[in-house]
XYZ file of N, CA and C in Angstrom:
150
model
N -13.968 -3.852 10.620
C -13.828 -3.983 9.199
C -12.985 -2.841 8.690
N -12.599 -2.975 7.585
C -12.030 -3.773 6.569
C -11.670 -4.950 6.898
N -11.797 -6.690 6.819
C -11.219 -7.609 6.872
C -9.906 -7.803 5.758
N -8.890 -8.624 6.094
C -7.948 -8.382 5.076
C -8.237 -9.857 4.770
N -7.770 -10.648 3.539
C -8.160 -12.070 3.035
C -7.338 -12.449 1.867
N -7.153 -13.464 1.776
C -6.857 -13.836 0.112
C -7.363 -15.142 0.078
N -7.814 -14.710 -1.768
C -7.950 -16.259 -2.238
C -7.093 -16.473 -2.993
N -7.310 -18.122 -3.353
C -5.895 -18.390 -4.048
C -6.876 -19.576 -5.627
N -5.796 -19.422 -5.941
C -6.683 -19.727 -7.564
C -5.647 -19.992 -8.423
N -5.110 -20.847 -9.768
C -4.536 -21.600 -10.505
C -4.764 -20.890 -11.877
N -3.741 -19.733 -11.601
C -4.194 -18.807 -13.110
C -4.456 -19.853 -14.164
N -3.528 -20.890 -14.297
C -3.721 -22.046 -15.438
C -5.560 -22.308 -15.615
N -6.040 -21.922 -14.801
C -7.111 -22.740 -14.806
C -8.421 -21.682 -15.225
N -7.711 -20.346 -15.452
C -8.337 -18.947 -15.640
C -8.888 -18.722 -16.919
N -9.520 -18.338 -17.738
C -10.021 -18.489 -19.096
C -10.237 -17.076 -19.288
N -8.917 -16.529 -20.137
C -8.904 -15.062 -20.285
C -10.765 -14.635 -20.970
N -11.393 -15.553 -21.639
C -12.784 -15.037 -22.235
C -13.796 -15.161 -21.629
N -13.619 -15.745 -19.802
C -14.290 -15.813 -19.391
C -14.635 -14.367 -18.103
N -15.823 -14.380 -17.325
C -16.140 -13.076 -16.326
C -16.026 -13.973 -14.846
N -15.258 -13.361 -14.207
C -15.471 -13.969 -12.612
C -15.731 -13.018 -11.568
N -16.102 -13.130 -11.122
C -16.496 -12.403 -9.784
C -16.014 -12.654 -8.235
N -16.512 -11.870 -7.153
C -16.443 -12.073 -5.857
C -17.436 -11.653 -5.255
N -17.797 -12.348 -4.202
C -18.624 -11.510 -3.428
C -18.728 -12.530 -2.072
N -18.792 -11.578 -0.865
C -18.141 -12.455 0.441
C -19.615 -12.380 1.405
N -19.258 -12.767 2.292
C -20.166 -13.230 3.488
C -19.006 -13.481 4.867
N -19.602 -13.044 6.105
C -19.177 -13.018 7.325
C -20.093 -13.388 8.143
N -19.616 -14.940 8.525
C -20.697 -15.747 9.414
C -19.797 -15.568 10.956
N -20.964 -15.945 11.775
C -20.188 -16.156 13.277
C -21.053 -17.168 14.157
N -20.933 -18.483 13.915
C -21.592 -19.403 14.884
C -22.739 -19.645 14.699
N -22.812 -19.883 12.561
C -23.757 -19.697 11.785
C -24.887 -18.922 11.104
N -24.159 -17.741 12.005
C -25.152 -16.274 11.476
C -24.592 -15.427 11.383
N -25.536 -14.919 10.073
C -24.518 -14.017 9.196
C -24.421 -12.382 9.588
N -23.388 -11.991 9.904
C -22.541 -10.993 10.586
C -22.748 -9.684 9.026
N -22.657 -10.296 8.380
C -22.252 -8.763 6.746
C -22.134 -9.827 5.509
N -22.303 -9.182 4.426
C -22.794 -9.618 3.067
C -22.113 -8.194 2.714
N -21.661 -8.574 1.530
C -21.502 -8.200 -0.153
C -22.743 -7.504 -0.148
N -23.370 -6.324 -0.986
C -24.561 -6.283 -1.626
C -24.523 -6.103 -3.489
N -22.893 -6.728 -3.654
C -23.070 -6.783 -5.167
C -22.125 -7.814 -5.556
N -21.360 -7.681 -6.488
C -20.673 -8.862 -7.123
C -19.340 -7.994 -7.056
N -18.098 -8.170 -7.321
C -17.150 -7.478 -7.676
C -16.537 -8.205 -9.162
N -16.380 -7.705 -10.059
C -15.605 -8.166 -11.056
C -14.071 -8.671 -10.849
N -13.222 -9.751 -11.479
C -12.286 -9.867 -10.743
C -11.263 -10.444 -12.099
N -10.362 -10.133 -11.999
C -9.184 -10.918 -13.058
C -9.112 -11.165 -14.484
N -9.963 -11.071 -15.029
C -10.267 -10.874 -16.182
C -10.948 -9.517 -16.760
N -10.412 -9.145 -18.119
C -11.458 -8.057 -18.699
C -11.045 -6.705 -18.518
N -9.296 -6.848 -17.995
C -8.883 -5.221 -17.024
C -9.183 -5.585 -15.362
N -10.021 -6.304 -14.981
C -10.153 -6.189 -13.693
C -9.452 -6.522 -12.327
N -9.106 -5.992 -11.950
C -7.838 -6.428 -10.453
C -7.963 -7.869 -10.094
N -6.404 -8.247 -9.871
C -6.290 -9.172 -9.446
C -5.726 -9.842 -8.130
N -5.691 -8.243 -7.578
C -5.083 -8.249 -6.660
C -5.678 -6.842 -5.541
């Protein structure tokens, strides 16, 4: 770890008044390898979008 990743998403479809988040999971042959233990804020509000 660090894993590197992207998601991909339809700014059109983004609602500047709305809050979104992230938060990941790492499975391997249905069991889970690492978890998130919070949310990350994401794209809205000031928050990275990148």
């Amino acid at each position: 770890m660090p894993y590197e990743f992207l998601l991909r998403y339809d700014p059109a479809q983004i609602n500047a008044q709305s809050t979104y988040a992230v938060q990941a999971r790492i499975l391997a042959d249905g069991k889970l390898l690492f978890t998130t233990t919070q949310a990350y804020p994401v794209i809205t509000h000031g928050n990275p979008s990148t």
